Amino acid sequence: MSRHNIPAMITLAVFPVAAVGLSVYMLMSGSVQVTAVAGVVLLLGAGLLLTAIAGVMKYSRLEDWLYEQQDQMADAVHRLDMLTSRIADAEQRIEEPLDGLGEVRAELKDLRDGLNRLVQAQERPHVPAQPAYAAEAAAPPGSAARPQSAGEHLELLLEPVIELATGGTAHYRALLSLADDHGHSVSHADLMQKANAGGMRPALDAHLVKQVAPVLRRLRARNPGLRAFLPLGIATLGSVEEIQRIATNLEREADIANGVVFEFDHRGLGALDDDGIRNLAGLARLGATMSLAQVQVAGLDLAALRQLGVRYLTFPPNAADGGSGPTPAWREFVQYARAMQFQVIVSDIVTPQQATAATQVGRYGFGTFFAPPRKVRADAGAAAAPRRASAA
């Protein structure tokens, strides 16, 4: 027992000791009275009750203190384990070479070189593949013949942009896919994801602009109001060199420049530096229009977007309709956007319900519900070439 508890125990022991002493005295004196006995029993019971209460409170505080100490010890052990693991990891990194970093760098370099070769191959005249026996004949004597990889090439795709009120095709989105001779292909989204990771998105975007120009000219010969939406990466907008290539192509194709709509993501707009803003303004001066994709209404400054040349706003299908129709706030926004001469587009429509909801908020829509992107023939724009020459 702690010596700090001795006074309290002595004080509490006074009650039962006094009760016992008083009882003995009354028995020896022969003057036992019921009242006195009741008082003695009451005094004894009160003392015992106070003793029990004091003991319970003491042990409760002690138990809380023990739990707190256990938690602190567990936290200390956990932190010690973390520090030990970090020290061991640091020692391992110091002792081992940085093989993983080298592999990552090599992979990125391979991706960059491969995309460069693909873009350059698309811009060179097509060279017929040699038959297998010719390759074998050219191989040095005694060397093992290596299997030839399927010829990979970039393909231009067009995805219809539908006018929701009529169901007719009003415009197209131009996309790229990577295909081989065996019919395998990499979609535009996957291709651009890899290109973004490898730093090759600006080169692919510039290539897309060059490829779509003759096709757009032929389409506008039949429908002068038709436009082609070309997705641009934020890295492209920030690349002075690639934007200059795109601008040169637009200047060369001046007769269809006002039919080009550059589409870029809303979330990346805030990441543009001064060069990116100037690049946007330069494209707008050449006659191109801008489209903002994956738009978030909160904090949207329509007046500032108009100054950047933005005329189209693209929303995902669930942005305006959570299942019960557009909210009053959304209807008010759509009216304000139309008053500011913005066109609202609903993207990635895949179900009839989404298509029905899109008609309540947007003018245009696209997605697999209407039609998937389709491959454009390599000679699709050849018939339009004389028109450019005559216009020049």
Short mmCIF file of C-alpha atoms in Angstrom, two decimals:
data_model
loop_
_atom_site.label_atom_id
_atom_site.label_comp_id
_atom_site.label_asym_id
_atom_site.label_seq_id
_atom_site.Cartn_x
_atom_site.Cartn_y
_atom_site.Cartn_z
CA MET A 1 0.00 0.00 0.00
CA SER A 2 1.24 3.48 -0.86
CA ARG A 3 2.05 5.62 2.13
CA HIS A 4 -0.05 8.41 0.60
CA ASN A 5 -3.13 6.21 1.13
CA ILE A 6 -2.42 5.43 4.84
CA PRO A 7 -4.16 8.59 6.24
CA ALA A 8 -7.25 7.95 4.16
CA MET A 9 -7.44 4.31 5.26
CA ILE A 10 -6.99 5.26 8.92
CA THR A 11 -9.76 7.84 8.61
CA LEU A 12 -12.15 5.36 7.03
CA ALA A 13 -11.24 2.68 9.62
CA VAL A 14 -12.37 4.96 12.47
CA PHE A 15 -16.05 4.28 11.68
CA PRO A 16 -16.08 0.48 12.01
CA VAL A 17 -13.67 0.60 14.98
CA ALA A 18 -15.87 3.11 16.78
CA ALA A 19 -18.96 1.07 16.02
CA VAL A 20 -17.39 -2.11 17.37
CA GLY A 21 -16.12 -0.34 20.50
CA LEU A 22 -19.49 1.22 21.20
CA SER A 23 -21.23 -2.12 20.80
CA VAL A 24 -18.81 -3.80 23.25
CA TYR A 25 -19.31 -1.02 25.79
CA MET A 26 -23.08 -1.29 25.67
CA LEU A 27 -22.98 -5.06 26.07
CA MET A 28 -20.71 -4.85 29.09
CA SER A 29 -22.71 -2.07 30.70
CA GLY A 30 -25.96 -4.01 30.33
CA SER A 31 -27.84 -0.99 28.92
CA VAL A 32 -28.46 -2.19 25.44
CA GLN A 33 -31.14 -0.19 23.70
CA VAL A 34 -32.60 -0.75 20.26
CA THR A 35 -31.98 2.84 19.27
CA ALA A 36 -28.35 2.64 20.27
CA VAL A 37 -27.88 -0.62 18.44
CA ALA A 38 -29.53 0.81 15.33
CA GLY A 39 -27.26 3.82 15.51
CA VAL A 40 -24.21 1.62 15.83
CA VAL A 41 -25.27 -0.49 12.85
CA LEU A 42 -25.99 2.67 10.83
CA LEU A 43 -22.61 4.08 11.70
CA LEU A 44 -20.91 0.84 10.75
CA GLY A 45 -22.83 0.57 7.46
CA ALA A 46 -22.08 4.18 6.54
CA GLY A 47 -18.42 3.65 7.16
CA LEU A 48 -18.32 0.52 5.08
CA LEU A 49 -20.23 2.26 2.26
CA LEU A 50 -17.84 5.18 2.23
CA THR A 51 -14.95 2.77 2.24
CA ALA A 52 -16.36 0.88 -0.75
CA ILE A 53 -17.03 4.11 -2.69
CA ALA A 54 -13.56 5.41 -2.03
CA GLY A 55 -12.06 2.09 -3.12
CA VAL A 56 -14.06 1.96 -6.34
CA MET A 57 -13.13 5.53 -7.25
CA LYS A 58 -9.49 4.86 -6.50
CA TYR A 59 -9.33 1.70 -8.59
CA SER A 60 -11.28 3.39 -11.43
CA ARG A 61 -8.72 6.17 -11.64
CA LEU A 62 -5.95 3.62 -11.45
CA GLU A 63 -7.51 1.60 -14.29
CA ASP A 64 -7.84 4.71 -16.48
CA TRP A 65 -4.25 5.57 -15.82
CA LEU A 66 -3.15 2.05 -16.75
CA TYR A 67 -5.11 2.18 -20.05
CA GLU A 68 -3.53 5.53 -20.87
CA GLN A 69 -0.07 4.14 -20.19
CA GLN A 70 -0.80 1.13 -22.42
CA ASP A 71 -1.92 3.39 -25.28
CA GLN A 72 1.18 5.51 -24.97
CA MET A 73 3.38 2.43 -24.95
CA ALA A 74 1.61 0.98 -28.02
CA ASP A 75 2.02 4.28 -29.88
CA ALA A 76 5.69 4.42 -28.93
CA VAL A 77 6.22 0.85 -30.16
CA HIS A 78 4.43 1.67 -33.45
CA ARG A 79 6.58 4.73 -34.05
CA LEU A 80 9.67 2.75 -33.18
CA ASP A 81 8.72 0.09 -35.74
CA MET A 82 8.15 2.77 -38.41
CA LEU A 83 11.51 4.39 -37.70
CA THR A 84 13.22 1.01 -37.79
CA SER A 85 11.58 0.17 -41.13
CA ARG A 86 12.56 3.55 -42.61
CA ILE A 87 16.15 3.14 -41.45
CA ALA A 88 16.32 -0.35 -42.94
CA ASP A 89 14.82 0.88 -46.22
CA ALA A 90 17.29 3.78 -46.37
CA GLU A 91 20.20 1.43 -45.75
CA GLN A 92 18.98 -0.88 -48.52
CA ARG A 93 18.66 2.00 -50.98
CA ILE A 94 22.17 3.16 -50.16
CA GLU A 95 23.61 -0.31 -50.65
CA GLU A 96 21.67 -1.27 -53.81
CA PRO A 97 22.01 0.42 -57.26
CA LEU A 98 19.10 2.42 -58.65
CA ASP A 99 18.04 -0.24 -61.16
CA GLY A 100 14.34 0.66 -60.92
CA LEU A 101 14.95 4.27 -61.86
CA GLY A 102 16.99 3.21 -64.86
CA GLU A 103 14.18 0.92 -66.03
CA VAL A 104 11.64 3.72 -65.79
CA ARG A 105 13.85 6.08 -67.75
CA ALA A 106 14.46 3.44 -70.40
CA GLU A 107 10.73 2.78 -70.74
CA LEU A 108 9.96 6.47 -71.19
CA LYS A 109 12.74 6.81 -73.75
CA ASP A 110 11.42 3.82 -75.71
CA LEU A 111 7.93 5.30 -75.73
CA ARG A 112 9.20 8.67 -76.93
CA ASP A 113 11.37 7.13 -79.67
CA GLY A 114 8.58 4.82 -80.79
CA LEU A 115 6.02 7.58 -81.11
CA ASN A 116 8.52 9.75 -82.95
CA ARG A 117 9.11 6.96 -85.44
CA LEU A 118 5.38 6.45 -85.89
CA VAL A 119 4.72 10.12 -86.54
CA GLN A 120 7.62 10.34 -88.98
CA ALA A 121 6.50 7.16 -90.76
CA GLN A 122 3.01 8.62 -91.21
CA GLU A 123 4.45 11.73 -92.81
CA ARG A 124 6.68 9.79 -95.24
CA PRO A 125 5.37 8.10 -98.40
CA HIS A 126 4.28 4.52 -97.82
CA VAL A 127 6.95 1.94 -98.69
CA PRO A 128 5.57 -1.51 -99.53
CA ALA A 129 6.71 -4.20 -97.16
CA GLN A 130 9.21 -6.66 -98.58
CA PRO A 131 8.23 -10.32 -98.69
CA ALA A 132 9.60 -12.60 -96.03
CA TYR A 133 11.97 -14.42 -98.44
CA ALA A 134 13.59 -11.09 -99.40
CA ALA A 135 14.39 -10.38 -95.78
CA GLU A 136 15.84 -13.83 -95.36
CA ALA A 137 17.99 -13.40 -98.48
CA ALA A 138 19.34 -10.11 -97.18
CA ALA A 139 20.34 -11.61 -93.85
CA PRO A 140 24.03 -12.40 -93.43
CA PRO A 141 24.98 -16.06 -93.77
CA GLY A 142 24.74 -17.97 -90.52
CA SER A 143 22.66 -15.30 -88.76
CA ALA A 144 19.36 -16.28 -87.17
CA ALA A 145 16.29 -14.74 -88.79
CA ARG A 146 14.36 -12.45 -86.38
CA PRO A 147 10.56 -12.38 -86.47
CA GLN A 148 9.14 -9.23 -88.01
CA SER A 149 6.80 -7.17 -85.87
CA ALA A 150 3.44 -6.22 -87.25
CA GLY A 151 3.55 -2.76 -88.86
CA GLU A 152 2.10 -0.27 -86.38
CA HIS A 153 0.64 2.96 -87.67
CA LEU A 154 -1.51 5.85 -86.52
CA GLU A 155 -5.09 5.93 -87.74
CA LEU A 156 -7.41 8.93 -87.91
CA LEU A 157 -10.88 8.36 -86.40
CA LEU A 158 -13.99 10.52 -86.57
CA GLU A 159 -16.66 10.43 -83.88
CA PRO A 160 -20.05 12.01 -84.73
CA VAL A 161 -21.24 14.96 -82.66
CA ILE A 162 -25.03 14.76 -82.78
CA GLU A 163 -27.51 17.64 -82.73
CA LEU A 164 -29.81 16.34 -80.00
CA ALA A 165 -32.97 18.02 -81.26
CA THR A 166 -32.83 16.38 -84.70
CA GLY A 167 -30.61 13.34 -84.16
CA GLY A 168 -28.42 14.28 -87.14
CA THR A 169 -24.64 14.58 -87.29
CA ALA A 170 -23.64 18.22 -86.92
CA HIS A 171 -19.88 17.97 -86.30
CA TYR A 172 -17.13 15.41 -85.70
CA ARG A 173 -14.46 14.77 -83.07
CA ALA A 174 -11.08 13.83 -84.56
CA LEU A 175 -9.16 11.15 -82.68
CA LEU A 176 -6.06 9.01 -83.15
CA SER A 177 -5.57 5.30 -82.56
CA LEU A 178 -2.51 3.08 -82.86
CA ALA A 179 -3.15 -0.05 -84.96
CA ASP A 180 -1.14 -2.91 -86.40
CA ASP A 181 -1.48 -5.17 -89.43
CA HIS A 182 -3.27 -7.83 -87.38
CA GLY A 183 -6.25 -5.62 -86.54
CA HIS A 184 -5.21 -4.81 -82.98
CA SER A 185 -5.55 -1.20 -81.94
CA VAL A 186 -4.96 1.11 -78.99
CA SER A 187 -7.80 3.54 -78.35
CA HIS A 188 -7.36 7.30 -78.41
CA ALA A 189 -7.73 7.58 -74.63
CA ASP A 190 -5.12 4.90 -73.89
CA LEU A 191 -2.76 6.23 -76.53
CA MET A 192 -2.93 9.76 -75.16
CA GLN A 193 -2.49 8.52 -71.61
CA LYS A 194 0.75 6.80 -72.59
CA ALA A 195 1.82 9.81 -74.65
CA ASN A 196 1.21 12.13 -71.69
CA ALA A 197 3.30 9.87 -69.47
CA GLY A 198 6.09 9.73 -72.06
CA GLY A 199 6.07 13.44 -72.90
CA MET A 200 4.92 12.86 -76.49
CA ARG A 201 1.41 14.33 -76.33
CA PRO A 202 2.36 17.64 -78.04
CA ALA A 203 3.88 15.82 -81.03
CA LEU A 204 0.81 13.61 -81.46
CA ASP A 205 -1.55 16.58 -81.22
CA ALA A 206 0.39 18.43 -83.90
CA HIS A 207 0.25 15.32 -86.08
CA LEU A 208 -3.52 15.10 -85.57
CA VAL A 209 -4.00 18.67 -86.80
CA LYS A 210 -2.02 17.93 -89.95
CA GLN A 211 -3.94 14.71 -90.64
CA VAL A 212 -7.42 16.13 -90.14
CA ALA A 213 -7.05 19.21 -92.36
CA PRO A 214 -7.68 17.59 -95.79
CA VAL A 215 -10.50 15.44 -94.39
CA LEU A 216 -12.19 18.48 -92.86
CA ARG A 217 -11.89 20.33 -96.16
CA ARG A 218 -13.74 17.56 -97.97
CA LEU A 219 -16.46 17.42 -95.30
CA ARG A 220 -16.97 21.18 -95.36
CA ALA A 221 -17.29 21.11 -99.12
CA ARG A 222 -20.62 19.35 -98.56
CA ASN A 223 -21.52 21.07 -95.25
CA PRO A 224 -19.80 24.46 -94.74
CA GLY A 225 -21.05 24.70 -91.15
CA LEU A 226 -19.42 21.45 -90.05
CA ARG A 227 -16.57 21.61 -87.55
CA ALA A 228 -13.95 19.17 -86.29
CA PHE A 229 -13.23 19.00 -82.54
CA LEU A 230 -9.56 18.20 -81.87
CA PRO A 231 -8.63 17.27 -78.26
CA LEU A 232 -5.44 18.98 -77.12
CA GLY A 233 -3.40 18.07 -74.04
CA ILE A 234 -2.51 20.71 -71.51
CA ALA A 235 1.15 19.89 -72.20
CA THR A 236 0.54 20.79 -75.84
CA LEU A 237 -0.90 24.19 -74.95
CA GLY A 238 2.22 24.85 -72.88
CA SER A 239 4.64 23.80 -75.65
CA VAL A 240 5.74 26.79 -77.68
CA GLU A 241 7.40 24.61 -80.32
CA GLU A 242 4.43 22.32 -81.00
CA ILE A 243 1.89 25.13 -80.89
CA GLN A 244 4.01 26.89 -83.49
CA ARG A 245 3.77 23.76 -85.68
CA ILE A 246 0.01 23.71 -85.21
CA ALA A 247 -0.22 27.41 -86.01
CA THR A 248 1.85 26.91 -89.16
CA ASN A 249 -0.53 24.17 -90.28
CA LEU A 250 -3.53 26.43 -89.64
CA GLU A 251 -1.95 29.24 -91.62
CA ARG A 252 -1.28 26.81 -94.47
CA GLU A 253 -4.89 25.55 -94.30
CA ALA A 254 -6.44 28.99 -93.82
CA ASP A 255 -9.61 28.09 -95.72
CA ILE A 256 -10.66 25.56 -93.07
CA ALA A 257 -9.13 27.14 -89.94
CA ASN A 258 -12.49 28.42 -88.75
CA GLY A 259 -13.78 24.84 -88.90
CA VAL A 260 -11.28 23.64 -86.28
CA VAL A 261 -12.34 23.50 -82.61
CA PHE A 262 -9.56 22.78 -80.14
CA GLU A 263 -10.84 20.89 -77.10
CA PHE A 264 -8.97 20.98 -73.81
CA ASP A 265 -9.77 19.89 -70.26
CA HIS A 266 -11.22 22.35 -67.76
CA ARG A 267 -9.19 20.98 -64.84
CA GLY A 268 -5.93 21.74 -66.63
CA LEU A 269 -6.87 25.32 -67.51
CA GLY A 270 -5.67 26.63 -64.16
CA ALA A 271 -2.30 24.93 -64.68
CA LEU A 272 -1.50 26.95 -67.82
CA ASP A 273 1.38 29.38 -67.53
CA ASP A 274 1.78 32.63 -69.45
CA ASP A 275 3.04 30.76 -72.52
CA GLY A 276 -0.04 28.55 -72.47
CA ILE A 277 -2.40 31.52 -72.30
CA ARG A 278 -0.56 33.25 -75.13
CA ASN A 279 -0.70 30.05 -77.19
CA LEU A 280 -4.47 29.87 -76.75
CA ALA A 281 -4.88 33.48 -77.79
CA GLY A 282 -2.64 32.90 -80.84
CA LEU A 283 -4.74 29.95 -82.01
CA ALA A 284 -7.90 32.01 -81.61
CA ARG A 285 -6.42 34.79 -83.75
CA LEU A 286 -5.87 32.27 -86.54
CA GLY A 287 -9.60 31.56 -86.62
CA ALA A 288 -9.78 28.43 -84.46
CA THR A 289 -12.49 28.06 -81.83
CA MET A 290 -12.04 26.57 -78.35
CA SER A 291 -14.07 23.98 -76.46
CA LEU A 292 -13.78 23.37 -72.72
CA ALA A 293 -14.24 19.70 -71.76
CA GLN A 294 -15.25 18.11 -68.43
CA VAL A 295 -16.58 21.45 -67.24
CA GLN A 296 -17.34 22.16 -63.59
CA VAL A 297 -19.94 24.90 -63.14
CA ALA A 298 -18.64 26.08 -59.77
CA GLY A 299 -16.48 29.16 -60.24
CA LEU A 300 -16.89 29.20 -64.03
CA ASP A 301 -16.11 32.63 -65.50
CA LEU A 302 -17.89 32.69 -68.86
CA ALA A 303 -16.75 36.22 -69.71
CA ALA A 304 -13.07 35.26 -69.30
CA LEU A 305 -13.60 32.11 -71.35
CA ARG A 306 -15.06 34.11 -74.22
CA GLN A 307 -11.91 36.24 -74.28
CA LEU A 308 -9.90 33.01 -74.72
CA GLY A 309 -12.02 32.04 -77.70
CA VAL A 310 -14.07 29.34 -75.92
CA ARG A 311 -17.50 28.82 -77.49
CA TYR A 312 -18.34 25.23 -76.51
CA LEU A 313 -18.79 23.77 -73.01
CA THR A 314 -18.77 19.99 -72.64
CA PHE A 315 -20.27 18.27 -69.59
CA PRO A 316 -20.39 14.59 -68.56
CA PRO A 317 -23.87 13.02 -68.75
CA ASN A 318 -24.50 13.06 -64.99
CA ALA A 319 -23.45 16.67 -64.45
CA ALA A 320 -26.92 18.18 -64.89
CA ASP A 321 -29.21 15.26 -64.18
CA GLY A 322 -28.91 13.08 -61.09
CA GLY A 323 -32.01 11.07 -62.04
CA SER A 324 -34.82 13.56 -61.42
CA GLY A 325 -34.09 16.05 -64.19
CA PRO A 326 -32.05 19.26 -64.26
CA THR A 327 -32.13 21.40 -61.14
CA PRO A 328 -33.42 25.00 -61.28
CA ALA A 329 -29.83 26.22 -60.85
CA TRP A 330 -28.75 24.17 -63.88
CA ARG A 331 -31.57 25.50 -66.01
CA GLU A 332 -30.59 29.03 -65.04
CA PHE A 333 -26.94 28.33 -65.93
CA VAL A 334 -27.90 26.92 -69.36
CA GLN A 335 -30.01 30.00 -70.12
CA TYR A 336 -27.14 32.28 -69.10
CA ALA A 337 -24.63 30.28 -71.19
CA ARG A 338 -26.88 30.48 -74.24
CA ALA A 339 -27.28 34.22 -73.72
CA MET A 340 -23.47 34.45 -73.73
CA GLN A 341 -23.50 32.48 -77.04
CA PHE A 342 -21.97 29.30 -75.63
CA GLN A 343 -23.04 25.91 -77.00
CA VAL A 344 -23.52 23.14 -74.42
CA ILE A 345 -22.37 19.60 -75.32
CA VAL A 346 -23.03 16.42 -73.33
CA SER A 347 -20.24 13.85 -73.67
CA ASP A 348 -19.92 10.08 -73.29
CA ILE A 349 -23.61 9.25 -73.72
CA VAL A 350 -24.05 5.48 -73.57
CA THR A 351 -27.70 4.86 -72.53
CA PRO A 352 -31.13 6.02 -73.77
CA GLN A 353 -31.78 7.62 -70.38
CA GLN A 354 -28.64 9.73 -70.69
CA ALA A 355 -29.59 10.74 -74.21
CA THR A 356 -33.06 11.84 -73.06
CA ALA A 357 -31.64 13.82 -70.16
CA ALA A 358 -29.03 15.45 -72.42
CA THR A 359 -31.74 16.98 -74.63
CA GLN A 360 -32.93 19.03 -71.65
CA VAL A 361 -29.63 20.83 -71.11
CA GLY A 362 -27.46 20.58 -74.23
CA ARG A 363 -27.63 21.23 -77.93
CA TYR A 364 -25.07 18.59 -78.95
CA GLY A 365 -23.99 15.20 -77.65
CA PHE A 366 -21.67 12.34 -78.48
CA GLY A 367 -20.98 8.84 -77.23
CA THR A 368 -21.32 5.20 -78.15
CA PHE A 369 -25.10 5.44 -77.83
CA PHE A 370 -25.09 7.33 -81.13
CA ALA A 371 -22.04 5.87 -82.88
CA PRO A 372 -18.47 4.85 -81.99
CA PRO A 373 -15.47 6.55 -83.60
CA ARG A 374 -14.91 5.24 -87.11
CA LYS A 375 -11.68 4.87 -89.05
CA VAL A 376 -11.05 7.36 -91.85
CA ARG A 377 -9.62 6.04 -95.11
CA ALA A 378 -6.09 7.09 -95.86
CA ASP A 379 -7.21 8.79 -99.11
CA ALA A 380 -10.32 10.43 -97.62
CA GLY A 381 -8.99 13.93 -98.09
CA ALA A 382 -7.36 13.45 -101.48
CA ALA A 383 -10.38 14.67 -103.43
CA ALA A 384 -10.34 17.99 -101.60
CA ALA A 385 -6.75 18.89 -102.56
CA PRO A 386 -7.61 20.68 -105.83
CA ARG A 387 -10.04 22.90 -103.92
CA ARG A 388 -7.26 24.20 -101.70
CA ALA A 389 -5.06 24.86 -104.70
CA SER A 390 -7.79 26.82 -106.44
CA ALA A 391 -8.55 28.76 -103.28
CA ALA A 392 -4.90 29.68 -103.00
#
